[in-house]
Short mmCIF file of C-alpha atoms in Angstrom, two decimals:
data_model
loop_
_atom_site.label_atom_id
_atom_site.label_comp_id
_atom_site.label_asym_id
_atom_site.label_seq_id
_atom_site.Cartn_x
_atom_site.Cartn_y
_atom_site.Cartn_z
CA UNK A 5 -9.49 159.83 -14.01
CA UNK A 6 -10.62 156.25 -14.86
CA UNK A 7 -7.64 154.94 -12.95
CA UNK A 8 -8.65 156.98 -9.90
CA UNK A 9 -12.13 155.72 -10.15
CA UNK A 10 -11.02 152.16 -10.33
CA UNK A 11 -8.74 152.55 -7.26
CA UNK A 12 -11.69 154.08 -5.43
CA UNK A 13 -13.89 151.24 -6.42
CA UNK A 14 -11.39 148.68 -5.41
CA UNK A 15 -10.96 150.05 -1.94
CA UNK A 16 -14.66 149.45 -1.44
CA UNK A 17 -13.88 145.73 -1.86
CA UNK A 18 -11.44 145.75 1.04
CA UNK A 19 -12.95 144.72 4.42
CA UNK A 20 -10.30 146.33 6.37
CA UNK A 21 -10.68 149.72 4.65
CA UNK A 22 -14.37 149.59 4.97
CA UNK A 23 -14.15 148.60 8.68
CA UNK A 24 -11.81 151.59 9.43
CA UNK A 25 -13.70 154.18 7.42
CA UNK A 26 -17.05 153.09 8.85
CA UNK A 27 -15.90 153.97 12.21
CA UNK A 28 -15.72 157.58 11.14
CA UNK A 29 -19.02 157.38 9.24
CA UNK A 30 -20.93 155.86 12.10
CA UNK A 31 -19.48 158.46 14.53
CA UNK A 32 -21.07 161.24 12.63
CA UNK A 33 -24.25 159.46 11.77
CA UNK A 34 -24.77 158.39 15.39
CA UNK A 35 -24.43 161.92 16.46
CA UNK A 36 -26.76 163.14 13.84
CA UNK A 37 -29.42 160.70 14.90
CA UNK A 38 -28.89 161.47 18.63
CA UNK A 39 -29.54 165.20 17.94
CA UNK A 40 -32.08 164.95 15.21
CA UNK A 41 -34.54 162.29 16.53
CA UNK A 42 -35.18 163.80 19.98
CA UNK A 43 -35.69 167.24 18.39
CA UNK A 44 -38.06 165.70 15.83
CA UNK A 45 -40.00 163.67 18.38
CA UNK A 46 -40.49 166.45 20.92
CA UNK A 47 -41.25 169.02 18.10
CA UNK A 48 -43.66 166.65 16.53
CA UNK A 49 -45.35 165.50 19.67
CA UNK A 50 -45.70 168.63 21.72
CA UNK A 51 -45.21 171.64 19.47
CA UNK A 52 -46.68 171.00 16.02
CA UNK A 53 -50.16 172.17 15.61
CA UNK A 54 -52.89 169.41 15.69
CA UNK A 55 -54.73 168.43 12.52
CA UNK A 56 -58.11 170.16 12.23
CA UNK A 57 -59.72 166.93 11.16
CA UNK A 58 -57.83 164.08 12.94
CA UNK A 59 -56.80 166.00 16.02
CA UNK A 60 -53.76 164.56 17.74
CA UNK A 61 -53.81 161.08 16.36
CA UNK A 62 -52.11 162.70 13.27
CA UNK A 63 -48.87 162.97 15.38
CA UNK A 64 -48.26 159.39 14.45
CA UNK A 65 -47.16 160.67 11.17
CA UNK A 66 -43.86 161.69 12.66
CA UNK A 67 -43.01 157.98 13.07
CA UNK A 68 -45.13 156.46 10.36
CA UNK A 69 -43.75 158.35 7.31
CA UNK A 70 -40.07 158.17 8.21
CA UNK A 71 -40.41 154.44 8.93
CA UNK A 72 -42.16 153.85 5.61
CA UNK A 73 -39.65 155.91 3.65
CA UNK A 74 -36.76 154.14 5.34
CA UNK A 75 -38.19 150.59 4.77
CA UNK A 76 -38.37 151.38 1.05
CA UNK A 77 -34.99 153.10 0.75
CA UNK A 78 -33.43 150.25 2.62
CA UNK A 79 -34.72 147.72 0.16
CA UNK A 80 -33.50 149.76 -2.73
CA UNK A 81 -30.01 149.97 -1.20
CA UNK A 82 -30.17 146.13 -0.87
CA UNK A 83 -31.16 145.82 -4.45
CA UNK A 84 -28.16 147.87 -5.54
CA UNK A 85 -25.86 145.97 -3.26
CA UNK A 86 -27.20 142.90 -4.76
CA UNK A 87 -26.56 144.09 -8.22
CA UNK A 88 -22.90 145.06 -7.29
CA UNK A 89 -22.49 141.71 -5.63
CA UNK A 90 -23.67 139.71 -8.62
CA UNK A 91 -21.73 141.73 -11.24
CA UNK A 92 -18.53 142.57 -9.55
CA UNK A 93 -18.31 139.90 -6.76
CA UNK A 94 -17.61 142.61 -4.26
CA UNK A 95 -17.48 141.19 -0.71
CA UNK A 96 -18.71 144.41 1.00
CA UNK A 97 -21.88 144.49 -1.01
CA UNK A 98 -22.81 141.12 0.36
CA UNK A 99 -22.13 142.34 3.87
CA UNK A 100 -24.14 145.49 3.48
CA UNK A 101 -27.07 143.52 1.97
CA UNK A 102 -27.13 141.08 4.72
CA UNK A 103 -26.93 143.60 7.49
CA UNK A 104 -29.39 146.03 6.04
CA UNK A 105 -32.22 143.33 5.92
CA UNK A 106 -33.09 143.05 9.60
CA UNK A 107 -33.08 146.87 9.92
CA UNK A 108 -35.34 147.36 6.93
CA UNK A 109 -37.61 144.69 8.18
CA UNK A 110 -37.95 146.27 11.67
CA UNK A 111 -38.87 149.62 10.12
CA UNK A 112 -41.28 148.07 7.65
CA UNK A 113 -42.99 146.43 10.66
CA UNK A 114 -43.05 149.79 12.30
CA UNK A 115 -44.53 151.41 9.29
CA UNK A 116 -47.33 148.75 9.28
CA UNK A 117 -47.90 148.85 12.99
CA UNK A 118 -48.06 152.67 13.28
CA UNK A 119 -50.28 152.65 10.23
CA UNK A 120 -52.74 150.17 11.88
CA UNK A 121 -52.70 152.16 15.11
CA UNK A 122 -53.38 155.44 13.20
CA UNK A 123 -55.99 153.79 11.05
CA UNK A 124 -58.19 152.74 13.86
CA UNK A 125 -59.24 156.34 15.01
CA UNK A 126 -59.05 157.69 11.41
CA UNK A 127 -60.49 155.13 9.21
CA UNK A 128 -62.30 153.07 11.89
CA UNK A 129 -60.30 149.93 11.17
CA UNK A 130 -56.82 148.49 11.94
CA UNK A 131 -56.42 146.88 8.62
CA UNK A 132 -57.92 146.79 5.13
CA UNK A 133 -56.64 145.20 2.07
CA UNK A 134 -55.85 148.42 0.47
CA UNK A 135 -53.31 148.52 -2.35
CA UNK A 136 -50.65 150.24 -0.42
CA UNK A 137 -51.15 148.38 2.75
CA UNK A 138 -50.93 145.11 0.91
CA UNK A 139 -47.88 146.18 -1.11
CA UNK A 140 -46.15 147.21 2.26
CA UNK A 141 -47.03 143.78 3.72
CA UNK A 142 -45.42 142.15 0.72
CA UNK A 143 -42.29 144.23 1.38
CA UNK A 144 -42.19 142.90 4.93
CA UNK A 145 -42.33 139.32 3.58
CA UNK A 146 -39.58 140.14 0.98
CA UNK A 147 -37.47 141.20 3.98
CA UNK A 148 -38.22 137.95 5.81
CA UNK A 149 -37.33 136.10 2.64
CA UNK A 150 -33.77 137.67 2.41
CA UNK A 151 -33.22 137.13 6.18
CA UNK A 152 -34.30 133.55 5.90
CA UNK A 153 -32.02 132.84 2.84
CA UNK A 154 -29.05 134.32 4.66
CA UNK A 155 -29.79 132.21 7.66
CA UNK A 156 -30.57 128.99 5.81
CA UNK A 157 -27.67 128.73 3.53
CA UNK A 158 -24.37 127.79 5.26
CA UNK A 159 -21.98 128.83 2.46
CA UNK A 160 -21.60 132.68 2.56
CA UNK A 161 -21.11 133.01 -1.16
CA UNK A 162 -24.15 131.00 -2.15
CA UNK A 163 -26.25 132.74 0.51
CA UNK A 164 -25.07 136.15 -0.70
CA UNK A 165 -26.07 135.39 -4.31
CA UNK A 166 -29.40 134.01 -3.40
CA UNK A 167 -30.14 137.05 -1.27
CA UNK A 168 -28.92 139.30 -4.07
CA UNK A 169 -31.31 137.66 -6.61
CA UNK A 170 -34.29 137.98 -4.24
CA UNK A 171 -33.46 141.69 -3.56
CA UNK A 172 -33.28 142.46 -7.20
CA UNK A 173 -36.46 140.56 -8.00
CA UNK A 174 -38.33 142.09 -5.18
CA UNK A 175 -37.46 145.59 -6.00
CA UNK A 176 -40.28 145.73 -8.56
CA UNK A 177 -42.50 146.02 -5.45
CA UNK A 178 -41.10 149.49 -4.62
CA UNK A 179 -42.64 151.41 -7.52
CA UNK A 180 -45.87 149.44 -6.82
CA UNK A 181 -45.89 150.90 -3.27
CA UNK A 182 -45.00 154.23 -4.52
CA UNK A 183 -47.78 154.49 -7.19
CA UNK A 184 -50.35 152.30 -5.45
CA UNK A 185 -52.11 155.44 -3.97
CA UNK A 186 -52.45 156.77 -7.49
CA UNK A 187 -53.36 153.63 -9.42
CA UNK A 188 -55.88 152.37 -6.78
CA UNK A 189 -57.66 155.19 -4.84
CA UNK A 190 -58.95 152.94 -2.20
CA UNK A 191 -58.01 154.07 1.29
CA UNK A 192 -54.57 155.29 1.91
CA UNK A 193 -53.82 159.04 1.27
CA UNK A 194 -51.34 160.17 -1.27
CA UNK A 195 -47.71 160.93 -0.50
CA UNK A 196 -46.95 163.59 2.12
CA UNK A 197 -43.59 164.49 0.53
CA UNK A 198 -42.78 164.81 -3.04
CA UNK A 199 -39.44 165.79 -4.47
CA UNK A 200 -40.88 168.15 -7.01
CA UNK A 201 -43.66 169.97 -5.08
CA UNK A 202 -44.00 171.78 -1.89
CA UNK A 203 -45.84 169.60 0.88
CA UNK A 204 -49.56 170.17 1.15
CA UNK A 205 -49.37 171.11 4.79
CA UNK A 206 -48.07 174.16 6.83
CA UNK A 207 -44.41 174.37 7.61
CA UNK A 208 -45.06 173.87 11.32
CA UNK A 209 -46.33 170.44 10.41
CA UNK A 210 -43.87 169.31 7.86
CA UNK A 211 -40.64 170.73 9.34
CA UNK A 212 -40.53 168.28 12.25
CA UNK A 213 -41.43 165.57 9.84
CA UNK A 214 -38.34 166.49 7.72
CA UNK A 215 -36.11 166.39 10.82
CA UNK A 216 -37.46 162.99 11.66
CA UNK A 217 -36.78 161.52 8.12
CA UNK A 218 -33.24 162.82 8.12
CA UNK A 219 -32.70 161.54 11.66
CA UNK A 220 -34.07 158.06 10.87
CA UNK A 221 -31.62 157.84 7.79
CA UNK A 222 -28.78 158.78 10.20
CA UNK A 223 -29.89 156.11 12.71
CA UNK A 224 -30.18 153.53 9.84
CA UNK A 225 -26.62 154.27 8.68
CA UNK A 226 -25.35 154.07 12.25
CA UNK A 227 -27.06 150.82 12.91
CA UNK A 228 -26.02 149.33 9.50
CA UNK A 229 -22.28 150.08 10.20
CA UNK A 230 -22.52 148.57 13.64
CA UNK A 231 -23.90 145.32 12.10
CA UNK A 232 -21.43 145.50 9.16
CA UNK A 233 -18.50 145.64 11.44
CA UNK A 234 -19.66 142.50 13.34
CA UNK A 235 -20.17 140.72 10.11
CA UNK A 236 -16.69 141.68 8.77
CA UNK A 237 -15.09 140.50 11.91
CA UNK A 238 -16.88 137.18 11.61
CA UNK A 239 -15.99 136.71 7.98
CA UNK A 240 -12.37 137.87 8.28
CA UNK A 241 -11.71 136.12 11.57
CA UNK A 242 -8.81 134.16 10.07
CA UNK A 243 -6.97 137.32 8.95
CA UNK A 244 -4.06 138.87 10.87
CA UNK A 245 -5.63 142.30 11.02
CA UNK A 246 -8.79 141.08 12.76
CA UNK A 247 -6.60 139.09 15.26
CA UNK A 248 -4.65 142.27 15.99
CA UNK A 249 -7.72 144.40 16.21
CA UNK A 250 -9.20 142.06 18.82
CA UNK A 251 -5.90 141.81 20.64
CA UNK A 252 -5.70 145.57 20.82
CA UNK A 253 -9.11 145.59 22.46
CA UNK A 254 -7.53 143.62 25.23
CA UNK A 255 -9.68 140.63 24.92
CA UNK A 256 -7.13 138.01 23.66
CA UNK B 14 -46.38 174.36 23.03
CA UNK B 15 -49.55 172.98 21.73
CA UNK B 16 -50.85 171.69 25.16
CA UNK B 17 -51.93 173.52 28.22
CA UNK B 18 -50.79 170.86 30.80
CA UNK B 19 -48.97 167.66 31.05
CA UNK B 20 -52.17 165.67 31.51
CA UNK B 21 -53.50 167.14 28.37
CA UNK B 22 -50.26 166.13 26.65
CA UNK B 23 -50.61 162.51 27.71
CA UNK B 24 -54.28 162.42 26.79
CA UNK B 25 -53.66 163.63 23.16
CA UNK B 26 -57.18 164.88 22.87
CA UNK B 27 -58.70 161.41 23.52
CA UNK B 28 -56.17 159.68 21.10
CA UNK B 29 -53.56 159.12 23.79
CA UNK B 30 -53.78 155.21 23.47
CA UNK B 31 -53.12 155.33 19.84
CA UNK B 32 -50.31 157.85 19.89
CA UNK B 33 -48.44 156.24 22.74
CA UNK B 34 -48.91 152.75 21.36
CA UNK B 35 -47.28 153.91 18.06
CA UNK B 36 -44.47 155.74 19.87
CA UNK B 37 -43.91 152.78 22.31
CA UNK B 38 -43.48 150.52 19.20
CA UNK B 39 -41.17 152.95 17.78
CA UNK B 40 -39.08 153.01 20.90
CA UNK B 41 -38.77 149.21 20.74
CA UNK B 42 -37.73 149.29 17.14
CA UNK B 43 -35.00 151.76 17.76
CA UNK B 44 -33.82 149.91 20.85
CA UNK B 45 -33.72 146.73 18.97
CA UNK B 46 -31.54 148.20 16.31
CA UNK B 47 -29.12 149.51 18.80
CA UNK B 48 -28.95 146.58 21.29
CA UNK B 49 -28.94 143.67 18.83
CA UNK B 50 -25.62 144.66 17.08
CA UNK B 51 -23.98 145.70 20.32
CA UNK B 52 -24.87 142.47 22.09
CA UNK B 53 -23.67 140.61 19.05
CA UNK B 54 -20.41 142.39 19.19
CA UNK B 55 -19.84 141.20 22.74
CA UNK B 56 -20.53 137.60 22.14
CA UNK B 57 -18.59 137.67 18.87
CA UNK B 58 -15.35 139.08 20.49
CA UNK B 59 -15.67 136.60 23.32
CA UNK B 60 -16.14 133.67 21.04
CA UNK B 61 -13.26 134.56 18.71
CA UNK B 62 -10.89 135.38 21.61
CA UNK B 63 -11.51 131.94 22.94
CA UNK B 64 -10.94 130.40 19.49
CA UNK B 65 -7.57 132.30 19.06
CA UNK B 66 -6.45 131.14 22.46
CA UNK B 67 -7.36 127.53 21.76
CA UNK B 68 -5.41 127.74 18.50
CA UNK B 69 -2.34 129.21 20.37
CA UNK B 70 -2.56 126.48 22.94
CA UNK B 71 -2.63 123.56 20.45
CA UNK B 72 0.33 124.92 18.41
#
């Protein structure tokens, strides 16, 4: 049992194995995203009932909440990858950490942007130094920090370690984002989805939201593996299997 | 369907500007996350192919 686990774990360290498996994973994730996202968007924009207080501006929720959930999950994935990279020196963990950062940053930006656009008609302001908004802005800067470290340090191993440390340190911000709406009741409303309770809205409203959240996760996985494969080719360019792979594509 | 007509759908009960601004930004973010890795792949394959060819020629 332990041996089997060790073998499984070791395979994760192999760039070639990861590259080949990720083709299968991203195939399914890509299809999942391509089916779920259009369904969720059309359902949320055109079919879900409007909110009795906010009217139709509430439809921004179908982008805002999935983007915010993804931005936080992505950072937690980076922290786990950073831990694995620091403790076991696993190459693939470095690759995943580096490739996840720009995706997480873009969705963090989207969460902030859609929040501002939603805030204007709802709260009467684009921005307020509310606890959750501020913590989310800090998350965006943490993403920028990881991206900057990866870009600024030439040596891949040193860059990987620096990014891993920042990911691990920055992850304390995640529970702050989560509980900010309960600790400081300033402006932002509490969570829409909780793992333990039924959502506080009718099913016609939260079902498309759930579809969007799952679709955005699929999209994230798809994009992450696209980026990871590029990064693997770049890092392993001197190996025979990468040469053969590119030759097979008819480019050499 | 929650809307009577297409015009009503685009107007979003007076909140059209906000809703479409948010979804426009969303479209750009999704597009970026698709296009950036695919473009990178193209330039990477091209660069490495040239490098391999150069190495072969100098051998």
